[in-house]
JSON list of C-alpha atoms and ligand atoms in Angstrom, two decimals:
[
{"chain": "A", "resi": 798, "resn": "UNK", "atom": "CA", "xyz": [-9.65, -19.51, -2.33]},
{"chain": "A", "resi": 799, "resn": "UNK", "atom": "CA", "xyz": [-11.62, -17.19, -0.07]},
{"chain": "A", "resi": 800, "resn": "UNK", "atom": "CA", "xyz": [-15.37, -17.41, -0.02]},
{"chain": "A", "resi": 801, "resn": "UNK", "atom": "CA", "xyz": [-16.79, -13.92, 0.07]},
{"chain": "A", "resi": 802, "resn": "UNK", "atom": "CA", "xyz": [-20.28, -12.96, 1.34]},
{"chain": "A", "resi": 803, "resn": "UNK", "atom": "CA", "xyz": [-19.76, -15.24, 4.32]},
{"chain": "A", "resi": 804, "resn": "UNK", "atom": "CA", "xyz": [-20.22, -12.58, 6.97]},
{"chain": "A", "resi": 805, "resn": "UNK", "atom": "CA", "xyz": [-16.47, -12.25, 7.35]},
{"chain": "A", "resi": 806, "resn": "UNK", "atom": "CA", "xyz": [-15.01, -8.82, 7.92]},
{"chain": "A", "resi": 807, "resn": "UNK", "atom": "CA", "xyz": [-13.59, -7.38, 4.67]},
{"chain": "A", "resi": 808, "resn": "UNK", "atom": "CA", "xyz": [-10.18, -5.88, 5.26]},
{"chain": "A", "resi": 809, "resn": "UNK", "atom": "CA", "xyz": [-8.13, -3.99, 2.67]},
{"chain": "A", "resi": 810, "resn": "UNK", "atom": "CA", "xyz": [-4.36, -4.14, 2.88]},
{"chain": "A", "resi": 811, "resn": "UNK", "atom": "CA", "xyz": [-2.41, -1.10, 1.85]},
{"chain": "A", "resi": 812, "resn": "UNK", "atom": "CA", "xyz": [1.30, -1.85, 1.93]},
{"chain": "A", "resi": 813, "resn": "UNK", "atom": "CA", "xyz": [4.09, 0.57, 1.13]},
{"chain": "A", "resi": 814, "resn": "UNK", "atom": "CA", "xyz": [7.30, 2.15, 2.24]},
{"chain": "A", "resi": 815, "resn": "UNK", "atom": "CA", "xyz": [5.30, 5.27, 3.16]},
{"chain": "A", "resi": 816, "resn": "UNK", "atom": "CA", "xyz": [8.42, 7.41, 3.05]},
{"chain": "A", "resi": 817, "resn": "UNK", "atom": "CA", "xyz": [6.44, 9.56, 3.58]},
{"chain": "A", "resi": 818, "resn": "UNK", "atom": "CA", "xyz": [2.78, 8.63, 3.37]},
{"chain": "A", "resi": 819, "resn": "UNK", "atom": "CA", "xyz": [0.91, 11.09, 1.10]},
{"chain": "A", "resi": 820, "resn": "UNK", "atom": "CA", "xyz": [-2.59, 11.90, -0.14]},
{"chain": "A", "resi": 821, "resn": "UNK", "atom": "CA", "xyz": [-2.20, 9.52, -3.12]},
{"chain": "A", "resi": 822, "resn": "UNK", "atom": "CA", "xyz": [-1.98, 6.59, -0.69]},
{"chain": "A", "resi": 823, "resn": "UNK", "atom": "CA", "xyz": [-4.96, 7.86, 1.28]},
{"chain": "A", "resi": 824, "resn": "UNK", "atom": "CA", "xyz": [-7.08, 8.36, -1.84]},
{"chain": "A", "resi": 825, "resn": "UNK", "atom": "CA", "xyz": [-6.21, 4.90, -3.12]},
{"chain": "A", "resi": 826, "resn": "UNK", "atom": "CA", "xyz": [-7.26, 3.36, 0.21]},
{"chain": "A", "resi": 827, "resn": "UNK", "atom": "CA", "xyz": [-10.47, 5.41, 0.34]},
{"chain": "A", "resi": 828, "resn": "UNK", "atom": "CA", "xyz": [-11.34, 4.47, -3.21]},
{"chain": "A", "resi": 829, "resn": "UNK", "atom": "CA", "xyz": [-10.88, 0.75, -2.44]},
{"chain": "A", "resi": 830, "resn": "UNK", "atom": "CA", "xyz": [-12.91, 1.06, 0.76]},
{"chain": "A", "resi": 831, "resn": "UNK", "atom": "CA", "xyz": [-15.86, 2.68, -1.01]},
{"chain": "A", "resi": 832, "resn": "UNK", "atom": "CA", "xyz": [-15.76, 0.74, -4.29]},
{"chain": "A", "resi": 833, "resn": "UNK", "atom": "CA", "xyz": [-15.60, -2.69, -2.65]},
{"chain": "A", "resi": 834, "resn": "UNK", "atom": "CA", "xyz": [-17.53, -1.95, 0.56]},
{"chain": "A", "resi": 835, "resn": "UNK", "atom": "CA", "xyz": [-14.59, -2.90, 2.76]},
{"chain": "A", "resi": 836, "resn": "UNK", "atom": "CA", "xyz": [-15.01, -2.68, 6.52]},
{"chain": "A", "resi": 837, "resn": "UNK", "atom": "CA", "xyz": [-11.54, -1.23, 7.02]},
{"chain": "A", "resi": 838, "resn": "UNK", "atom": "CA", "xyz": [-8.16, -0.68, 5.41]},
{"chain": "A", "resi": 839, "resn": "UNK", "atom": "CA", "xyz": [-5.01, -1.76, 7.20]},
{"chain": "A", "resi": 840, "resn": "UNK", "atom": "CA", "xyz": [-1.94, 0.32, 6.38]},
{"chain": "A", "resi": 841, "resn": "UNK", "atom": "CA", "xyz": [1.23, -1.73, 6.68]},
{"chain": "A", "resi": 842, "resn": "UNK", "atom": "CA", "xyz": [4.50, 0.24, 6.52]},
{"chain": "A", "resi": 843, "resn": "UNK", "atom": "CA", "xyz": [7.28, -2.00, 5.27]},
{"chain": "A", "resi": 844, "resn": "UNK", "atom": "CA", "xyz": [10.33, -2.94, 7.29]},
{"chain": "A", "resi": 845, "resn": "UNK", "atom": "CA", "xyz": [13.71, -1.98, 5.90]},
{"chain": "A", "resi": 846, "resn": "UNK", "atom": "CA", "xyz": [14.54, -4.52, 3.26]},
{"chain": "A", "resi": 847, "resn": "UNK", "atom": "CA", "xyz": [18.15, -5.66, 3.13]},
{"chain": "A", "resi": 848, "resn": "UNK", "atom": "CA", "xyz": [18.00, -4.68, -0.55]},
{"chain": "A", "resi": 849, "resn": "UNK", "atom": "CA", "xyz": [17.58, -1.06, 0.49]},
{"chain": "A", "resi": 850, "resn": "UNK", "atom": "CA", "xyz": [19.93, -1.25, 3.50]},
{"chain": "A", "resi": 851, "resn": "UNK", "atom": "CA", "xyz": [22.38, 1.19, 1.91]},
{"chain": "A", "resi": 852, "resn": "UNK", "atom": "CA", "xyz": [19.71, 3.77, 1.17]},
{"chain": "A", "resi": 853, "resn": "UNK", "atom": "CA", "xyz": [18.81, 6.53, 3.53]},
{"chain": "A", "resi": 854, "resn": "UNK", "atom": "CA", "xyz": [15.34, 5.33, 4.51]},
{"chain": "A", "resi": 855, "resn": "UNK", "atom": "CA", "xyz": [14.03, 6.54, 7.87]},
{"chain": "A", "resi": 856, "resn": "UNK", "atom": "CA", "xyz": [13.54, 3.76, 10.42]},
{"chain": "A", "resi": 857, "resn": "UNK", "atom": "CA", "xyz": [10.27, 1.88, 10.28]},
{"chain": "A", "resi": 858, "resn": "UNK", "atom": "CA", "xyz": [9.27, 3.54, 13.51]},
{"chain": "A", "resi": 859, "resn": "UNK", "atom": "CA", "xyz": [9.38, 7.01, 11.95]},
{"chain": "A", "resi": 860, "resn": "UNK", "atom": "CA", "xyz": [7.41, 5.86, 8.91]},
{"chain": "A", "resi": 861, "resn": "UNK", "atom": "CA", "xyz": [4.86, 4.18, 11.20]},
{"chain": "A", "resi": 862, "resn": "UNK", "atom": "CA", "xyz": [4.44, 7.36, 13.24]},
{"chain": "A", "resi": 863, "resn": "UNK", "atom": "CA", "xyz": [3.78, 9.38, 10.07]},
{"chain": "A", "resi": 864, "resn": "UNK", "atom": "CA", "xyz": [1.28, 6.75, 8.90]},
{"chain": "A", "resi": 865, "resn": "UNK", "atom": "CA", "xyz": [-0.51, 6.81, 12.25]},
{"chain": "A", "resi": 866, "resn": "UNK", "atom": "CA", "xyz": [-0.78, 10.62, 12.09]},
{"chain": "A", "resi": 867, "resn": "UNK", "atom": "CA", "xyz": [-2.11, 10.47, 8.52]},
{"chain": "A", "resi": 868, "resn": "UNK", "atom": "CA", "xyz": [-4.93, 8.05, 9.30]},
{"chain": "A", "resi": 869, "resn": "UNK", "atom": "CA", "xyz": [-5.87, 9.39, 12.73]},
{"chain": "A", "resi": 870, "resn": "UNK", "atom": "CA", "xyz": [-9.46, 10.56, 12.67]},
{"chain": "A", "resi": 871, "resn": "UNK", "atom": "CA", "xyz": [-10.57, 8.02, 10.07]},
{"chain": "A", "resi": 872, "resn": "UNK", "atom": "CA", "xyz": [-12.06, 5.16, 12.05]},
{"chain": "A", "resi": 873, "resn": "UNK", "atom": "CA", "xyz": [-11.95, 2.81, 9.07]},
{"chain": "A", "resi": 874, "resn": "UNK", "atom": "CA", "xyz": [-8.20, 3.22, 8.56]},
{"chain": "A", "resi": 875, "resn": "UNK", "atom": "CA", "xyz": [-5.93, 1.17, 10.84]},
{"chain": "A", "resi": 876, "resn": "UNK", "atom": "CA", "xyz": [-2.21, 0.53, 10.92]},
{"chain": "A", "resi": 877, "resn": "UNK", "atom": "CA", "xyz": [-0.26, -2.65, 11.56]},
{"chain": "A", "resi": 878, "resn": "UNK", "atom": "CA", "xyz": [3.41, -2.86, 12.56]},
{"chain": "A", "resi": 879, "resn": "UNK", "atom": "CA", "xyz": [3.59, -6.48, 11.44]},
{"chain": "A", "resi": 880, "resn": "UNK", "atom": "CA", "xyz": [6.23, -5.77, 8.76]},
{"chain": "A", "resi": 881, "resn": "UNK", "atom": "CA", "xyz": [7.98, -2.96, 10.61]},
{"chain": "A", "resi": 882, "resn": "UNK", "atom": "CA", "xyz": [8.66, -5.28, 13.55]},
{"chain": "A", "resi": 883, "resn": "UNK", "atom": "CA", "xyz": [10.09, -8.04, 11.38]},
{"chain": "A", "resi": 884, "resn": "UNK", "atom": "CA", "xyz": [13.81, -8.19, 10.73]},
{"chain": "A", "resi": 885, "resn": "UNK", "atom": "CA", "xyz": [15.00, -7.99, 7.13]},
{"chain": "A", "resi": 886, "resn": "UNK", "atom": "CA", "xyz": [12.78, -8.45, 4.12]},
{"chain": "A", "resi": 887, "resn": "UNK", "atom": "CA", "xyz": [9.03, -8.61, 4.43]},
{"chain": "A", "resi": 888, "resn": "UNK", "atom": "CA", "xyz": [7.31, -10.61, 1.78]},
{"chain": "A", "resi": 889, "resn": "UNK", "atom": "CA", "xyz": [3.65, -9.90, 1.16]},
{"chain": "A", "resi": 890, "resn": "UNK", "atom": "CA", "xyz": [2.75, -13.58, 1.11]},
{"chain": "A", "resi": 891, "resn": "UNK", "atom": "CA", "xyz": [4.23, -14.01, 4.62]},
{"chain": "A", "resi": 892, "resn": "UNK", "atom": "CA", "xyz": [2.32, -10.99, 5.85]},
{"chain": "A", "resi": 893, "resn": "UNK", "atom": "CA", "xyz": [-0.95, -12.34, 4.48]},
{"chain": "A", "resi": 894, "resn": "UNK", "atom": "CA", "xyz": [-0.37, -15.78, 5.98]},
{"chain": "A", "resi": 895, "resn": "UNK", "atom": "CA", "xyz": [0.42, -14.25, 9.37]},
{"chain": "A", "resi": 896, "resn": "UNK", "atom": "CA", "xyz": [-2.67, -12.01, 9.27]},
{"chain": "A", "resi": 897, "resn": "UNK", "atom": "CA", "xyz": [-4.94, -14.89, 8.28]},
{"chain": "A", "resi": 898, "resn": "UNK", "atom": "CA", "xyz": [-3.48, -17.01, 11.02]},
{"chain": "A", "resi": 899, "resn": "UNK", "atom": "CA", "xyz": [-4.23, -14.29, 13.58]},
{"chain": "A", "resi": 900, "resn": "UNK", "atom": "CA", "xyz": [-7.67, -13.49, 12.15]},
{"chain": "A", "resi": 901, "resn": "UNK", "atom": "CA", "xyz": [-9.17, -16.50, 10.41]},
{"chain": "A", "resi": 902, "resn": "UNK", "atom": "CA", "xyz": [-12.56, -14.80, 10.16]},
{"chain": "A", "resi": 903, "resn": "UNK", "atom": "CA", "xyz": [-11.36, -11.90, 8.01]},
{"chain": "A", "resi": 904, "resn": "UNK", "atom": "CA", "xyz": [-11.17, -11.75, 4.24]},
{"chain": "A", "resi": 905, "resn": "UNK", "atom": "CA", "xyz": [-8.29, -9.76, 2.82]},
{"chain": "A", "resi": 906, "resn": "UNK", "atom": "CA", "xyz": [-8.20, -7.47, -0.22]},
{"chain": "A", "resi": 907, "resn": "UNK", "atom": "CA", "xyz": [-4.71, -6.52, -1.25]},
{"chain": "A", "resi": 908, "resn": "UNK", "atom": "CA", "xyz": [-4.68, -3.03, -2.77]},
{"chain": "A", "resi": 909, "resn": "UNK", "atom": "CA", "xyz": [-1.98, -2.25, -5.32]},
{"chain": "A", "resi": 910, "resn": "UNK", "atom": "CA", "xyz": [-1.10, 0.09, -8.16]},
{"chain": "A", "resi": 911, "resn": "UNK", "atom": "CA", "xyz": [-1.21, -1.22, -11.73]},
{"chain": "A", "resi": 912, "resn": "UNK", "atom": "CA", "xyz": [2.58, -1.19, -11.87]},
{"chain": "A", "resi": 913, "resn": "UNK", "atom": "CA", "xyz": [2.72, -3.75, -9.07]},
{"chain": "A", "resi": 914, "resn": "UNK", "atom": "CA", "xyz": [0.25, -6.03, -10.84]},
{"chain": "A", "resi": 915, "resn": "UNK", "atom": "CA", "xyz": [2.42, -6.10, -13.93]},
{"chain": "A", "resi": 916, "resn": "UNK", "atom": "CA", "xyz": [5.39, -7.09, -11.77]},
{"chain": "A", "resi": 917, "resn": "UNK", "atom": "CA", "xyz": [3.56, -9.55, -9.52]},
{"chain": "A", "resi": 918, "resn": "UNK", "atom": "CA", "xyz": [5.01, -12.71, -11.06]},
{"chain": "A", "resi": 919, "resn": "UNK", "atom": "CA", "xyz": [8.43, -11.62, -9.82]},
{"chain": "A", "resi": 920, "resn": "UNK", "atom": "CA", "xyz": [7.31, -11.36, -6.20]},
{"chain": "A", "resi": 921, "resn": "UNK", "atom": "CA", "xyz": [8.14, -14.18, -3.82]},
{"chain": "A", "resi": 922, "resn": "UNK", "atom": "CA", "xyz": [5.48, -16.93, -3.89]},
{"chain": "A", "resi": 923, "resn": "UNK", "atom": "CA", "xyz": [2.84, -15.07, -5.94]},
{"chain": "A", "resi": 924, "resn": "UNK", "atom": "CA", "xyz": [0.75, -18.26, -5.97]},
{"chain": "A", "resi": 925, "resn": "UNK", "atom": "CA", "xyz": [0.28, -18.08, -2.18]},
{"chain": "A", "resi": 926, "resn": "UNK", "atom": "CA", "xyz": [-0.51, -14.37, -2.17]},
{"chain": "A", "resi": 927, "resn": "UNK", "atom": "CA", "xyz": [-3.04, -14.78, -4.99]},
{"chain": "A", "resi": 928, "resn": "UNK", "atom": "CA", "xyz": [-4.65, -17.79, -3.33]},
{"chain": "A", "resi": 929, "resn": "UNK", "atom": "CA", "xyz": [-5.04, -16.07, 0.01]},
{"chain": "A", "resi": 930, "resn": "UNK", "atom": "CA", "xyz": [-6.56, -12.71, -0.93]},
{"chain": "A", "resi": 931, "resn": "UNK", "atom": "CA", "xyz": [-8.47, -10.77, -3.54]},
{"chain": "A", "resi": 932, "resn": "UNK", "atom": "CA", "xyz": [-6.29, -8.32, -5.46]},
{"chain": "A", "resi": 933, "resn": "UNK", "atom": "CA", "xyz": [-7.62, -4.82, -6.10]},
{"chain": "A", "resi": 934, "resn": "UNK", "atom": "CA", "xyz": [-5.53, -3.30, -8.87]},
{"chain": "A", "resi": 935, "resn": "UNK", "atom": "CA", "xyz": [-5.88, 0.46, -9.30]},
{"chain": "A", "resi": 936, "resn": "UNK", "atom": "CA", "xyz": [-6.33, 1.69, -12.84]},
{"chain": "A", "resi": 937, "resn": "UNK", "atom": "CA", "xyz": [-5.41, 5.32, -13.21]},
{"chain": "A", "resi": 938, "resn": "UNK", "atom": "CA", "xyz": [-7.73, 7.04, -15.63]},
{"chain": "A", "resi": 939, "resn": "UNK", "atom": "CA", "xyz": [-5.13, 7.28, -18.36]},
{"chain": "A", "resi": 940, "resn": "UNK", "atom": "CA", "xyz": [-3.61, 3.83, -18.01]},
{"chain": "A", "resi": 941, "resn": "UNK", "atom": "CA", "xyz": [-4.42, 1.35, -20.73]},
{"chain": "A", "resi": 942, "resn": "UNK", "atom": "CA", "xyz": [-7.17, -0.73, -19.19]},
{"chain": "A", "resi": 943, "resn": "UNK", "atom": "CA", "xyz": [-6.87, -3.26, -22.03]},
{"chain": "A", "resi": 944, "resn": "UNK", "atom": "CA", "xyz": [-3.24, -3.90, -21.14]},
{"chain": "A", "resi": 945, "resn": "UNK", "atom": "CA", "xyz": [-4.14, -4.57, -17.52]},
{"chain": "A", "resi": 946, "resn": "UNK", "atom": "CA", "xyz": [-6.99, -6.87, -18.49]},
{"chain": "A", "resi": 947, "resn": "UNK", "atom": "CA", "xyz": [-4.50, -8.81, -20.59]},
{"chain": "A", "resi": 948, "resn": "UNK", "atom": "CA", "xyz": [-2.16, -9.09, -17.62]},
{"chain": "A", "resi": 949, "resn": "UNK", "atom": "CA", "xyz": [-5.04, -10.32, -15.44]},
{"chain": "A", "resi": 950, "resn": "UNK", "atom": "CA", "xyz": [-5.93, -12.99, -18.02]},
{"chain": "A", "resi": 951, "resn": "UNK", "atom": "CA", "xyz": [-2.29, -14.00, -18.10]},
{"chain": "A", "resi": 952, "resn": "UNK", "atom": "CA", "xyz": [-2.18, -14.36, -14.29]},
{"chain": "A", "resi": 953, "resn": "UNK", "atom": "CA", "xyz": [-5.48, -16.28, -14.33]},
{"chain": "A", "resi": 954, "resn": "UNK", "atom": "CA", "xyz": [-3.95, -18.76, -16.76]},
{"chain": "A", "resi": 955, "resn": "UNK", "atom": "CA", "xyz": [-1.23, -19.58, -14.25]},
{"chain": "A", "resi": 956, "resn": "UNK", "atom": "CA", "xyz": [-2.73, -19.11, -10.81]},
{"chain": "A", "resi": 957, "resn": "UNK", "atom": "CA", "xyz": [-5.92, -19.53, -8.84]},
{"chain": "A", "resi": 958, "resn": "UNK", "atom": "CA", "xyz": [-6.80, -15.89, -8.30]},
{"chain": "A", "resi": 959, "resn": "UNK", "atom": "CA", "xyz": [-9.45, -13.20, -7.96]},
{"chain": "A", "resi": 960, "resn": "UNK", "atom": "CA", "xyz": [-8.19, -9.90, -9.36]},
{"chain": "A", "resi": 961, "resn": "UNK", "atom": "CA", "xyz": [-10.46, -6.90, -9.69]},
{"chain": "A", "resi": 962, "resn": "UNK", "atom": "CA", "xyz": [-9.88, -3.50, -11.24]},
{"chain": "A", "resi": 963, "resn": "UNK", "atom": "CA", "xyz": [-10.29, -0.41, -9.14]},
{"chain": "A", "resi": 964, "resn": "UNK", "atom": "CA", "xyz": [-10.88, 2.82, -11.05]},
{"chain": "A", "resi": 965, "resn": "UNK", "atom": "CA", "xyz": [-9.48, 5.94, -9.53]},
{"chain": "A", "resi": 966, "resn": "UNK", "atom": "CA", "xyz": [-8.82, 9.50, -10.61]},
{"chain": "A", "resi": 967, "resn": "UNK", "atom": "CA", "xyz": [-5.27, 10.28, -11.50]},
{"chain": "A", "resi": 968, "resn": "UNK", "atom": "CA", "xyz": [-3.29, 12.02, -8.76]},
{"chain": "A", "resi": 969, "resn": "UNK", "atom": "CA", "xyz": [0.28, 12.41, -9.87]},
{"chain": "A", "resi": 970, "resn": "UNK", "atom": "CA", "xyz": [2.34, 12.46, -6.72]},
{"chain": "A", "resi": 971, "resn": "UNK", "atom": "CA", "xyz": [4.83, 10.07, -5.16]},
{"chain": "A", "resi": 972, "resn": "UNK", "atom": "CA", "xyz": [6.91, 9.92, -2.00]},
{"chain": "A", "resi": 973, "resn": "UNK", "atom": "CA", "xyz": [9.96, 10.57, -4.18]},
{"chain": "A", "resi": 974, "resn": "UNK", "atom": "CA", "xyz": [8.42, 13.85, -5.29]},
{"chain": "A", "resi": 975, "resn": "UNK", "atom": "CA", "xyz": [7.55, 14.84, -1.70]},
{"chain": "A", "resi": 976, "resn": "UNK", "atom": "CA", "xyz": [11.12, 14.15, -0.50]},
{"chain": "A", "resi": 977, "resn": "UNK", "atom": "CA", "xyz": [12.49, 16.25, -3.34]},
{"chain": "A", "resi": 978, "resn": "UNK", "atom": "CA", "xyz": [10.15, 19.16, -2.60]},
{"chain": "A", "resi": 979, "resn": "UNK", "atom": "CA", "xyz": [11.13, 19.13, 1.09]},
{"chain": "A", "resi": 980, "resn": "UNK", "atom": "CA", "xyz": [14.83, 19.03, 0.22]},
{"chain": "A", "resi": 981, "resn": "UNK", "atom": "CA", "xyz": [14.27, 22.09, -1.96]},
{"chain": "A", "resi": 982, "resn": "UNK", "atom": "CA", "xyz": [12.47, 23.87, 0.89]},
{"chain": "A", "resi": 983, "resn": "UNK", "atom": "CA", "xyz": [9.18, 23.88, -1.00]},
{"chain": "A", "resi": 984, "resn": "UNK", "atom": "CA", "xyz": [5.62, 23.56, 0.21]},
{"chain": "A", "resi": 985, "resn": "UNK", "atom": "CA", "xyz": [4.07, 20.07, 0.46]},
{"chain": "A", "resi": 986, "resn": "UNK", "atom": "CA", "xyz": [0.80, 20.98, 2.14]},
{"chain": "A", "resi": 987, "resn": "UNK", "atom": "CA", "xyz": [-1.27, 20.17, -0.95]},
{"chain": "A", "resi": 988, "resn": "UNK", "atom": "CA", "xyz": [0.01, 16.59, -1.01]},
{"chain": "A", "resi": 989, "resn": "UNK", "atom": "CA", "xyz": [0.50, 15.45, 2.58]},
{"chain": "A", "resi": 990, "resn": "UNK", "atom": "CA", "xyz": [-1.84, 15.56, 5.62]},
{"chain": "A", "resi": 991, "resn": "UNK", "atom": "CA", "xyz": [-1.20, 18.55, 7.87]},
{"chain": "A", "resi": 992, "resn": "UNK", "atom": "CA", "xyz": [0.02, 16.56, 10.87]},
{"chain": "A", "resi": 993, "resn": "UNK", "atom": "CA", "xyz": [2.52, 14.69, 8.72]},
{"chain": "A", "resi": 994, "resn": "UNK", "atom": "CA", "xyz": [3.83, 17.99, 7.33]},
{"chain": "A", "resi": 995, "resn": "UNK", "atom": "CA", "xyz": [4.36, 19.15, 10.94]},
{"chain": "A", "resi": 996, "resn": "UNK", "atom": "CA", "xyz": [6.09, 15.90, 11.86]},
{"chain": "A", "resi": 997, "resn": "UNK", "atom": "CA", "xyz": [8.45, 16.10, 8.86]},
{"chain": "A", "resi": 998, "resn": "UNK", "atom": "CA", "xyz": [9.26, 19.66, 9.86]},
{"chain": "A", "resi": 999, "resn": "UNK", "atom": "CA", "xyz": [9.86, 18.92, 13.54]},
{"chain": "A", "resi": 1000, "resn": "UNK", "atom": "CA", "xyz": [12.05, 15.89, 12.84]},
{"chain": "A", "resi": 1001, "resn": "UNK", "atom": "CA", "xyz": [13.96, 17.68, 10.06]},
{"chain": "A", "resi": 1002, "resn": "UNK", "atom": "CA", "xyz": [13.25, 14.81, 7.68]},
{"chain": "A", "resi": 1003, "resn": "UNK", "atom": "CA", "xyz": [14.27, 14.88, 4.01]},
{"chain": "A", "resi": 1004, "resn": "UNK", "atom": "CA", "xyz": [16.16, 18.18, 4.27]},
{"chain": "A", "resi": 1005, "resn": "UNK", "atom": "CA", "xyz": [19.14, 16.82, 2.36]},
{"chain": "A", "resi": 1006, "resn": "UNK", "atom": "CA", "xyz": [18.53, 15.46, -1.13]},
{"chain": "B", "resi": 1622, "resn": "LIG", "atom": "P1", "xyz": [8.31, 6.12, -3.87]},
{"chain": "B", "resi": 1622, "resn": "LIG", "atom": "O1", "xyz": [8.25, 7.34, -4.72]},
{"chain": "B", "resi": 1622, "resn": "LIG", "atom": "O2", "xyz": [9.30, 6.23, -2.74]},
{"chain": "B", "resi": 1622, "resn": "LIG", "atom": "O3", "xyz": [8.44, 4.84, -4.66]},
{"chain": "B", "resi": 1622, "resn": "LIG", "atom": "P2", "xyz": [5.42, 5.86, -3.67]},
{"chain": "B", "resi": 1622, "resn": "LIG", "atom": "O4", "xyz": [4.75, 7.19, -3.66]},
{"chain": "B", "resi": 1622, "resn": "LIG", "atom": "O5", "xyz": [5.39, 5.07, -4.93]},
{"chain": "B", "resi": 1622, "resn": "LIG", "atom": "O6", "xyz": [6.90, 6.03, -3.12]},
{"chain": "B", "resi": 1622, "resn": "LIG", "atom": "P3", "xyz": [4.99, 3.51, -2.08]},
{"chain": "B", "resi": 1622, "resn": "LIG", "atom": "O7", "xyz": [5.06, 3.50, -0.59]},
{"chain": "B", "resi": 1622, "resn": "LIG", "atom": "O8", "xyz": [6.11, 2.94, -2.86]},
{"chain": "B", "resi": 1622, "resn": "LIG", "atom": "O9", "xyz": [4.78, 5.05, -2.49]},
{"chain": "B", "resi": 1622, "resn": "LIG", "atom": "O10", "xyz": [3.62, 2.95, -2.63]},
{"chain": "B", "resi": 1622, "resn": "LIG", "atom": "C1", "xyz": [2.68, 2.18, -1.95]},
{"chain": "B", "resi": 1622, "resn": "LIG", "atom": "C2", "xyz": [1.47, 1.91, -2.87]},
{"chain": "B", "resi": 1622, "resn": "LIG", "atom": "O11", "xyz": [0.80, 3.14, -3.19]},
{"chain": "B", "resi": 1622, "resn": "LIG", "atom": "C3", "xyz": [1.84, 1.28, -4.23]},
{"chain": "B", "resi": 1622, "resn": "LIG", "atom": "O12", "xyz": [0.91, 0.23, -4.49]},
{"chain": "B", "resi": 1622, "resn": "LIG", "atom": "C4", "xyz": [1.68, 2.42, -5.22]},
{"chain": "B", "resi": 1622, "resn": "LIG", "atom": "O13", "xyz": [1.31, 1.93, -6.51]},
{"chain": "B", "resi": 1622, "resn": "LIG", "atom": "C5", "xyz": [0.57, 3.24, -4.59]},
{"chain": "B", "resi": 1622, "resn": "LIG", "atom": "N1", "xyz": [0.65, 4.68, -4.93]},
{"chain": "B", "resi": 1622, "resn": "LIG", "atom": "C6", "xyz": [1.68, 5.52, -4.67]},
{"chain": "B", "resi": 1622, "resn": "LIG", "atom": "N2", "xyz": [1.42, 6.77, -5.11]},
{"chain": "B", "resi": 1622, "resn": "LIG", "atom": "C7", "xyz": [0.18, 6.75, -5.65]},
{"chain": "B", "resi": 1622, "resn": "LIG", "atom": "C8", "xyz": [-0.68, 7.75, -6.27]},
{"chain": "B", "resi": 1622, "resn": "LIG", "atom": "N3", "xyz": [-0.29, 9.01, -6.43]},
{"chain": "B", "resi": 1622, "resn": "LIG", "atom": "N4", "xyz": [-1.90, 7.34, -6.71]},
{"chain": "B", "resi": 1622, "resn": "LIG", "atom": "C9", "xyz": [-2.28, 6.06, -6.57]},
{"chain": "B", "resi": 1622, "resn": "LIG", "atom": "N5", "xyz": [-1.54, 5.07, -6.00]},
{"chain": "B", "resi": 1622, "resn": "LIG", "atom": "C10", "xyz": [-0.33, 5.40, -5.54]},
{"chain": "B", "resi": 1623, "resn": "LIG", "atom": "MG1", "xyz": [6.83, 3.43, -5.47]}
]
């Protein structure tokens, strides 16, 4: 278990496919940064999982470039290619172990949506992930907080873990919605940082549904 308040740097981890990254991801990261006084948030675009090999997901490099454009200008947001560079599946527990190995003096806070917390037992080696970092689980304003607290108690019964709730305002967008809007030729400027909108346009991404 991590020992907090030890002078270690507090680093949030924001993982995702980021296909594309959008303002919901950025708000979630910002909310975690402020609410838990993190020093920085590390955005980690996923590699292409063999499970999704048949799907039309832009190469990790493209998703990394969009992520870099989205966080540019915010000195507390960083990006890591640790999963993008790995072949095949990236498991979060492997990522955490690799990061801790590289940076033993950092404490990690894994940021996730409530949906992921409910599904966490099905991830590979949840015991290792839970042992190695604090989990920040985002509660959207309308989600049943009681239900999540029950899930946290359930996880605490089985694993050594430190799971904390992160309250954030509801912002109903997803990458799926952005891709659909682009394919329909509609405007995404309210949901995606300007430079990412430009990039999507220049690279002709998501034009076909
Ligand atoms: P897709 O629609 O392709 O599944 P997505 O928008 O859900 O994409 P992901 O890259 O799958 O994005 O998500 C990464 C993380 O961001 C997840 O933990 C997810 O719960 C969280 N997240 C995504 N959209 C929002 C949002 N609008 N508000 C808060 N958290 C979000
Ligand atoms: Mg998703």
